[in-house]
């Protein structure tokens, strides 16, 4: 298990990368650069994430059961999307370097198609839970704070810290689909790892956090359980071993198709398989 003063430190982003592909952790730590696949879906995710930062301001302008609320929220979101599209290349210049205007336009129109659903869901959350409750789950008291736990040698940067019922808790923004109930397992562990960092910063147990499924305007609360903490420490230990030199097995997935480590990764697997025939 991880111990205080272990020399190799980790970041929450490396735990998330481990979920996707442990080998990417290995290559990245050894100085190789992971190039994003700048597809329309990738740009869509950046746009949605930026748009989500405007949800608190939009929500704060409405009260429960206001007449024509869905239409007004949708209109505000459309205005905000225009602003986000104008600024996105200034906010993410590295990630969008070389993105063609056609690709940008495809992403913009895909996000535009989500806006009605986002507006409907935000409006129904205002009606169901009240504006103040919704705001306490999504309105940040800090944005992108850098947190560090000396005890587990882990750092991380939650998209937001929110103050809910007097508790400072992490909130993460996800741009993919949401599950029927609760949150995806990896999202639960993401919140759990950040909760452990917030605990050390604020010297108070963090029992829960939030996941914002921004493409749909849906917010889910997630309780951080002992088993989540156990899993996080276990995965952290594996990441540490990888950084220390253990090459993980290749995890073949759709990710491999656009991974710029692919050639090096296949060559490495071939070498391992050849060696296994002799030893
Ligand atoms: S090619 Fe596939 S298995 Fe290899 S590093 Fe990339 S994503 Fe991981």
mmCIF file of C-alpha atoms and ligand atoms in Angstrom:
data_model
loop_
_atom_site.group_PDB
_atom_site.id
_atom_site.type_symbol
_atom_site.label_atom_id
_atom_site.label_comp_id
_atom_site.label_asym_id
_atom_site.label_seq_id
_atom_site.Cartn_x
_atom_site.Cartn_y
_atom_site.Cartn_z
ATOM 1 C CA UNK A 1 0.000 0.000 0.000
ATOM 2 C CA UNK A 2 1.008 3.630 -0.440
ATOM 3 C CA UNK A 3 2.976 5.083 2.429
ATOM 4 C CA UNK A 4 3.916 8.566 3.462
ATOM 5 C CA UNK A 5 7.224 9.716 1.956
ATOM 6 C CA UNK A 6 7.062 7.277 -0.941
ATOM 7 C CA UNK A 7 9.212 9.006 -3.511
ATOM 8 C CA UNK A 8 6.973 8.609 -6.556
ATOM 9 C CA UNK A 9 4.081 11.041 -6.436
ATOM 10 C CA UNK A 10 0.883 10.723 -8.428
ATOM 11 C CA UNK A 11 -1.805 12.886 -9.873
ATOM 12 C CA UNK A 12 -5.528 12.121 -10.028
ATOM 13 C CA UNK A 13 -5.271 12.518 -13.825
ATOM 14 C CA UNK A 14 -2.912 9.502 -13.834
ATOM 15 C CA UNK A 15 -5.492 7.421 -11.981
ATOM 16 C CA UNK A 16 -8.062 8.416 -14.617
ATOM 17 C CA UNK A 17 -5.592 7.533 -17.355
ATOM 18 C CA UNK A 18 -5.007 4.163 -15.661
ATOM 19 C CA UNK A 19 -8.743 3.422 -15.984
ATOM 20 C CA UNK A 20 -8.518 4.131 -19.717
ATOM 21 C CA UNK A 21 -5.176 2.465 -20.386
ATOM 22 C CA UNK A 22 -2.391 1.593 -17.894
ATOM 23 C CA UNK A 23 0.194 1.582 -20.659
ATOM 24 C CA UNK A 24 -0.426 5.237 -21.436
ATOM 25 C CA UNK A 25 0.609 5.967 -17.832
ATOM 26 C CA UNK A 26 3.852 4.061 -18.476
ATOM 27 C CA UNK A 27 4.739 5.931 -21.682
ATOM 28 C CA UNK A 28 3.691 9.336 -20.445
ATOM 29 C CA UNK A 29 5.815 9.044 -17.312
ATOM 30 C CA UNK A 30 8.779 8.202 -19.522
ATOM 31 C CA UNK A 31 8.535 11.516 -21.361
ATOM 32 C CA UNK A 32 6.395 10.552 -24.367
ATOM 33 C CA UNK A 33 3.707 13.034 -25.251
ATOM 34 C CA UNK A 34 0.131 11.856 -25.654
ATOM 35 C CA UNK A 35 -1.376 13.724 -28.586
ATOM 36 C CA UNK A 36 -5.149 14.203 -28.389
ATOM 37 C CA UNK A 37 -7.191 12.981 -31.322
ATOM 38 C CA UNK A 38 -8.660 16.344 -32.340
ATOM 39 C CA UNK A 39 -11.965 15.012 -33.639
ATOM 40 C CA UNK A 40 -15.340 16.705 -33.662
ATOM 41 C CA UNK A 41 -16.252 14.703 -30.504
ATOM 42 C CA UNK A 42 -13.124 15.949 -28.744
ATOM 43 C CA UNK A 43 -13.990 19.586 -29.544
ATOM 44 C CA UNK A 44 -17.597 18.922 -28.491
ATOM 45 C CA UNK A 45 -16.335 17.811 -25.071
ATOM 46 C CA UNK A 46 -14.280 20.989 -24.669
ATOM 47 C CA UNK A 47 -17.278 23.137 -25.655
ATOM 48 C CA UNK A 48 -19.644 21.334 -23.286
ATOM 49 C CA UNK A 49 -17.207 21.618 -20.401
ATOM 50 C CA UNK A 50 -16.852 25.370 -20.954
ATOM 51 C CA UNK A 51 -20.604 25.746 -21.335
ATOM 52 C CA UNK A 52 -21.107 23.961 -17.994
ATOM 53 C CA UNK A 53 -19.134 26.685 -16.215
ATOM 54 C CA UNK A 54 -21.976 29.051 -17.169
ATOM 55 C CA UNK A 55 -24.802 26.895 -15.717
ATOM 56 C CA UNK A 56 -24.649 28.505 -12.234
ATOM 57 C CA UNK A 57 -25.123 32.028 -13.656
ATOM 58 C CA UNK A 58 -27.952 30.838 -15.877
ATOM 59 C CA UNK A 59 -29.692 28.953 -13.027
ATOM 60 C CA UNK A 60 -29.359 31.877 -10.623
ATOM 61 C CA UNK A 61 -31.479 34.026 -12.937
ATOM 62 C CA UNK A 62 -34.609 31.857 -12.470
ATOM 63 C CA UNK A 63 -37.050 30.881 -9.734
ATOM 64 C CA UNK A 64 -39.114 27.713 -9.409
ATOM 65 C CA UNK A 65 -42.125 27.411 -11.683
ATOM 66 C CA UNK A 66 -41.412 30.712 -13.448
ATOM 67 C CA UNK A 67 -43.503 30.993 -16.572
ATOM 68 C CA UNK A 68 -41.711 30.066 -19.800
ATOM 69 C CA UNK A 69 -38.624 29.022 -17.842
ATOM 70 C CA UNK A 70 -37.502 26.210 -20.199
ATOM 71 C CA UNK A 71 -37.579 28.538 -23.224
ATOM 72 C CA UNK A 72 -35.682 31.267 -21.351
ATOM 73 C CA UNK A 73 -33.023 28.841 -20.048
ATOM 74 C CA UNK A 74 -32.570 27.446 -23.565
ATOM 75 C CA UNK A 75 -32.209 30.980 -24.914
ATOM 76 C CA UNK A 76 -29.576 31.828 -22.281
ATOM 77 C CA UNK A 77 -27.698 28.617 -23.099
ATOM 78 C CA UNK A 78 -27.709 29.490 -26.809
ATOM 79 C CA UNK A 79 -26.259 32.928 -26.080
ATOM 80 C CA UNK A 80 -23.650 31.346 -23.837
ATOM 81 C CA UNK A 81 -22.731 28.774 -26.482
ATOM 82 C CA UNK A 82 -21.980 31.608 -28.938
ATOM 83 C CA UNK A 83 -19.663 33.190 -26.359
ATOM 84 C CA UNK A 84 -17.975 29.849 -25.626
ATOM 85 C CA UNK A 85 -17.423 29.185 -29.355
ATOM 86 C CA UNK A 86 -15.862 32.635 -29.779
ATOM 87 C CA UNK A 87 -13.472 32.045 -26.881
ATOM 88 C CA UNK A 88 -12.712 28.337 -26.996
ATOM 89 C CA UNK A 89 -9.511 28.687 -29.056
ATOM 90 C CA UNK A 90 -8.250 31.348 -26.645
ATOM 91 C CA UNK A 91 -8.965 29.103 -23.662
ATOM 92 C CA UNK A 92 -7.573 25.860 -25.164
ATOM 93 C CA UNK A 93 -5.027 26.976 -27.804
ATOM 94 C CA UNK A 94 -2.787 23.893 -27.458
ATOM 95 C CA UNK A 95 -5.607 21.351 -27.613
ATOM 96 C CA UNK A 96 -7.216 23.010 -30.644
ATOM 97 C CA UNK A 97 -4.088 23.711 -32.632
ATOM 98 C CA UNK A 98 -4.734 22.601 -36.197
ATOM 99 C CA UNK A 99 -8.499 22.077 -35.742
ATOM 100 C CA UNK A 100 -10.135 22.994 -39.052
ATOM 101 C CA UNK A 101 -13.084 25.459 -39.200
ATOM 102 C CA UNK A 102 -15.271 22.593 -40.529
ATOM 103 C CA UNK A 103 -14.453 20.464 -37.489
ATOM 104 C CA UNK A 104 -15.186 23.400 -35.176
ATOM 105 C CA UNK A 105 -18.514 23.965 -36.913
ATOM 106 C CA UNK A 106 -19.480 20.264 -36.677
ATOM 107 C CA UNK A 107 -18.760 20.324 -32.936
ATOM 108 C CA UNK A 108 -20.689 23.543 -32.455
ATOM 109 C CA UNK A 109 -23.788 22.218 -34.191
ATOM 110 C CA UNK A 110 -23.609 18.928 -32.231
ATOM 111 C CA UNK A 111 -23.539 20.884 -28.947
ATOM 112 C CA UNK A 112 -26.303 23.136 -30.198
ATOM 113 C CA UNK A 113 -28.497 20.047 -30.585
ATOM 114 C CA UNK A 114 -28.000 19.196 -26.877
ATOM 115 C CA UNK A 115 -29.087 22.593 -25.628
ATOM 116 C CA UNK A 116 -32.813 21.940 -25.474
ATOM 117 C CA UNK A 117 -32.283 18.875 -23.323
ATOM 118 C CA UNK A 118 -29.802 20.686 -21.060
ATOM 119 C CA UNK A 119 -32.292 23.554 -20.607
ATOM 120 C CA UNK A 120 -35.195 21.192 -19.909
ATOM 121 C CA UNK A 121 -33.232 19.240 -17.298
ATOM 122 C CA UNK A 122 -31.862 22.342 -15.550
ATOM 123 C CA UNK A 123 -35.360 23.852 -15.452
ATOM 124 C CA UNK A 124 -36.889 20.671 -14.019
ATOM 125 C CA UNK A 125 -34.110 20.488 -11.378
ATOM 126 C CA UNK A 126 -34.962 24.082 -10.359
ATOM 127 C CA UNK A 127 -38.631 23.127 -10.091
ATOM 128 C CA UNK A 128 -37.986 19.873 -8.254
ATOM 129 C CA UNK A 129 -35.237 20.869 -5.794
ATOM 130 C CA UNK A 130 -35.319 24.672 -5.823
ATOM 131 C CA UNK A 131 -32.782 27.069 -7.245
ATOM 132 C CA UNK A 132 -30.739 27.354 -4.030
ATOM 133 C CA UNK A 133 -30.273 23.589 -3.671
ATOM 134 C CA UNK A 134 -29.236 23.215 -7.325
ATOM 135 C CA UNK A 135 -26.823 26.131 -7.045
ATOM 136 C CA UNK A 136 -25.218 24.649 -3.945
ATOM 137 C CA UNK A 137 -24.359 21.552 -6.042
ATOM 138 C CA UNK A 138 -22.954 23.398 -9.067
ATOM 139 C CA UNK A 139 -21.875 26.914 -8.091
ATOM 140 C CA UNK A 140 -18.139 26.812 -7.307
ATOM 141 C CA UNK A 141 -16.544 28.323 -4.243
ATOM 142 C CA UNK A 142 -13.244 27.508 -5.987
ATOM 143 C CA UNK A 143 -12.505 26.627 -9.617
ATOM 144 C CA UNK A 144 -9.585 24.354 -10.572
ATOM 145 C CA UNK A 145 -7.870 24.477 -7.134
ATOM 146 C CA UNK A 146 -4.622 22.527 -6.865
ATOM 147 C CA UNK A 147 -4.844 20.055 -3.985
ATOM 148 C CA UNK A 148 -2.203 17.775 -2.533
ATOM 149 C CA UNK A 149 -2.234 14.994 0.016
ATOM 150 C CA UNK A 150 1.087 14.399 1.731
ATOM 151 C CA UNK A 151 -0.264 11.201 3.292
ATOM 152 C CA UNK A 152 -0.934 9.447 -0.003
ATOM 153 C CA UNK A 153 1.415 11.388 -2.268
ATOM 154 C CA UNK A 154 -1.458 12.381 -4.528
ATOM 155 C CA UNK A 155 -2.269 15.713 -6.135
ATOM 156 C CA UNK A 156 -5.265 16.762 -8.210
ATOM 157 C CA UNK A 157 -7.340 19.601 -9.507
ATOM 158 C CA UNK A 158 -11.134 19.268 -9.268
ATOM 159 C CA UNK A 159 -13.058 21.341 -11.807
ATOM 160 C CA UNK A 160 -14.906 22.854 -8.859
ATOM 161 C CA UNK A 161 -15.254 22.785 -5.120
ATOM 162 C CA UNK A 162 -18.797 23.566 -4.067
ATOM 163 C CA UNK A 163 -20.251 24.378 -0.665
ATOM 164 C CA UNK A 164 -23.236 22.104 -0.072
ATOM 165 C CA UNK A 165 -25.021 22.084 3.318
ATOM 166 C CA UNK A 166 -21.999 23.815 4.806
ATOM 167 C CA UNK A 167 -19.597 21.144 3.487
ATOM 168 C CA UNK A 168 -16.880 21.892 0.946
ATOM 169 C CA UNK A 169 -17.021 18.964 -1.494
ATOM 170 C CA UNK A 170 -15.627 18.222 -4.970
ATOM 171 C CA UNK A 171 -17.681 18.408 -8.133
ATOM 172 C CA UNK A 172 -16.503 16.965 -11.442
ATOM 173 C CA UNK A 173 -17.795 17.784 -14.904
ATOM 174 C CA UNK A 174 -18.267 14.864 -17.301
ATOM 175 C CA UNK A 175 -19.141 15.345 -20.937
ATOM 176 C CA UNK A 176 -20.230 11.803 -21.841
ATOM 177 C CA UNK A 177 -23.453 9.869 -21.298
ATOM 178 C CA UNK A 178 -24.936 9.420 -17.841
ATOM 179 C CA UNK A 179 -26.016 6.077 -16.356
ATOM 180 C CA UNK A 180 -29.645 5.328 -15.620
ATOM 181 C CA UNK A 181 -28.976 5.456 -11.871
ATOM 182 C CA UNK A 182 -26.149 6.944 -9.829
ATOM 183 C CA UNK A 183 -22.814 7.533 -11.526
ATOM 184 C CA UNK A 184 -20.364 5.411 -13.537
ATOM 185 C CA UNK A 185 -17.843 3.529 -11.436
ATOM 186 C CA UNK A 186 -14.853 5.497 -12.756
ATOM 187 C CA UNK A 187 -16.662 8.760 -11.999
ATOM 188 C CA UNK A 188 -17.284 7.529 -8.447
ATOM 189 C CA UNK A 189 -13.560 6.820 -8.010
ATOM 190 C CA UNK A 190 -12.682 10.191 -9.538
ATOM 191 C CA UNK A 191 -14.866 11.981 -6.964
ATOM 192 C CA UNK A 192 -13.522 9.690 -4.214
ATOM 193 C CA UNK A 193 -9.886 10.536 -5.000
ATOM 194 C CA UNK A 194 -10.670 14.259 -5.003
ATOM 195 C CA UNK A 195 -12.631 13.908 -1.751
ATOM 196 C CA UNK A 196 -9.514 12.418 -0.132
ATOM 197 C CA UNK A 197 -7.537 15.466 -1.254
ATOM 198 C CA UNK A 198 -10.179 17.917 -0.028
ATOM 199 C CA UNK A 199 -10.126 16.170 3.365
ATOM 200 C CA UNK A 200 -6.461 16.871 3.803
ATOM 201 C CA UNK A 201 -6.807 20.484 2.667
ATOM 202 C CA UNK A 202 -9.798 21.252 4.925
ATOM 203 C CA UNK A 203 -9.003 18.748 7.739
ATOM 204 C CA UNK A 204 -12.555 17.404 7.627
ATOM 205 C CA UNK A 205 -14.041 14.129 6.401
ATOM 206 C CA UNK A 206 -15.671 14.471 2.981
ATOM 207 C CA UNK A 207 -18.551 12.037 2.677
ATOM 208 C CA UNK A 208 -19.778 12.855 -0.807
ATOM 209 C CA UNK A 209 -19.288 14.871 -3.956
ATOM 210 C CA UNK A 210 -21.105 15.598 -7.219
ATOM 211 C CA UNK A 211 -20.838 14.537 -10.826
ATOM 212 C CA UNK A 212 -22.221 16.953 -13.377
ATOM 213 C CA UNK A 213 -23.216 15.188 -16.611
ATOM 214 C CA UNK A 214 -22.958 18.474 -18.458
ATOM 215 C CA UNK A 215 -24.162 17.286 -21.886
ATOM 216 C CA UNK A 216 -27.575 16.682 -20.294
ATOM 217 C CA UNK A 217 -27.650 19.266 -17.495
ATOM 218 C CA UNK A 218 -27.932 16.461 -14.937
ATOM 219 C CA UNK A 219 -26.243 16.500 -11.513
ATOM 220 C CA UNK A 220 -25.781 13.359 -9.424
ATOM 221 C CA UNK A 221 -24.655 13.094 -5.827
ATOM 222 C CA UNK A 222 -22.140 10.373 -5.049
ATOM 223 C CA UNK A 223 -21.422 9.007 -1.566
ATOM 224 C CA UNK A 224 -17.761 8.153 -1.030
ATOM 225 C CA UNK A 225 -17.616 4.723 0.593
ATOM 226 C CA UNK A 226 -14.813 2.865 2.363
ATOM 227 C CA UNK A 227 -14.613 0.509 -0.610
ATOM 228 C CA UNK A 228 -14.044 3.448 -2.988
ATOM 229 C CA UNK A 229 -11.169 4.649 -0.806
ATOM 230 C CA UNK A 230 -9.736 1.107 -0.760
ATOM 231 C CA UNK A 231 -9.946 0.925 -4.575
ATOM 232 C CA UNK A 232 -8.304 4.341 -4.985
ATOM 233 C CA UNK A 233 -5.367 3.345 -2.777
ATOM 234 C CA UNK A 234 -5.023 0.038 -4.671
ATOM 235 C CA UNK A 235 -5.055 1.746 -8.076
ATOM 236 C CA UNK A 236 -2.653 4.388 -6.783
ATOM 237 C CA UNK A 237 -0.285 1.629 -5.779
ATOM 238 C CA UNK A 238 -0.483 0.098 -9.275
ATOM 239 C CA UNK A 239 0.190 3.484 -10.891
ATOM 240 C CA UNK A 240 3.178 3.895 -8.634
ATOM 241 C CA UNK A 241 4.548 0.477 -9.702
ATOM 242 C CA UNK A 242 4.075 1.399 -13.370
ATOM 243 C CA UNK A 243 5.964 4.641 -12.853
ATOM 244 C CA UNK A 244 8.629 2.658 -11.033
ATOM 245 C CA UNK A 245 9.203 0.510 -14.150
ATOM 246 C CA UNK A 246 6.585 -2.263 -14.365
ATOM 247 C CA UNK A 247 5.238 -2.449 -17.927
ATOM 248 C CA UNK A 248 1.494 -3.224 -17.704
ATOM 249 C CA UNK A 249 -0.243 -5.592 -20.130
ATOM 250 C CA UNK A 250 -1.664 -4.082 -23.280
ATOM 251 C CA UNK A 251 -5.328 -3.204 -22.794
ATOM 252 C CA UNK A 252 -6.701 -3.477 -26.314
ATOM 253 C CA UNK A 253 -9.643 -1.113 -26.813
ATOM 254 C CA UNK A 254 -11.157 1.396 -29.234
ATOM 255 C CA UNK A 255 -8.697 3.901 -27.731
ATOM 256 C CA UNK A 256 -5.808 2.112 -29.515
ATOM 257 C CA UNK A 257 -7.163 3.230 -32.900
ATOM 258 C CA UNK A 258 -6.182 6.869 -32.314
ATOM 259 C CA UNK A 259 -3.379 6.401 -29.795
ATOM 260 C CA UNK A 260 -0.038 7.826 -30.928
ATOM 261 C CA UNK A 261 1.774 5.233 -28.747
ATOM 262 C CA UNK A 262 0.269 2.444 -30.833
ATOM 263 C CA UNK A 263 3.413 1.494 -32.825
ATOM 264 C CA UNK A 264 5.672 1.505 -29.795
ATOM 265 C CA UNK A 265 3.024 -0.375 -27.805
ATOM 266 C CA UNK A 266 2.640 -3.190 -30.386
ATOM 267 C CA UNK A 267 6.424 -3.542 -30.708
ATOM 268 C CA UNK A 268 6.678 -3.831 -26.955
ATOM 269 C CA UNK A 269 3.951 -6.501 -26.780
ATOM 270 C CA UNK A 270 5.700 -8.479 -29.532
ATOM 271 C CA UNK A 271 8.975 -8.351 -27.563
ATOM 272 C CA UNK A 272 7.248 -9.508 -24.352
ATOM 273 C CA UNK A 273 5.541 -12.365 -26.160
ATOM 274 C CA UNK A 274 8.830 -13.456 -27.817
ATOM 275 C CA UNK A 275 10.646 -13.352 -24.478
ATOM 276 C CA UNK A 276 7.909 -15.431 -22.845
ATOM 277 C CA UNK A 277 8.675 -18.268 -25.295
ATOM 278 C CA UNK A 278 12.243 -18.562 -23.979
ATOM 279 C CA UNK A 279 11.836 -17.961 -20.254
HETATM 280 S S1 LIG B 1 -2.044 1.462 -28.204
HETATM 281 FE FE1 LIG B 1 -3.780 0.911 -26.898
HETATM 282 S S2 LIG B 1 -2.883 -0.341 -25.270
HETATM 283 FE FE2 LIG B 1 -1.190 0.738 -26.269
HETATM 284 S S3 LIG B 1 -0.892 2.593 -25.067
HETATM 285 FE FE3 LIG B 1 -2.281 3.120 -26.717
HETATM 286 S S4 LIG B 1 -4.348 2.835 -25.913
HETATM 287 FE FE4 LIG B 1 -2.924 1.785 -24.551
#
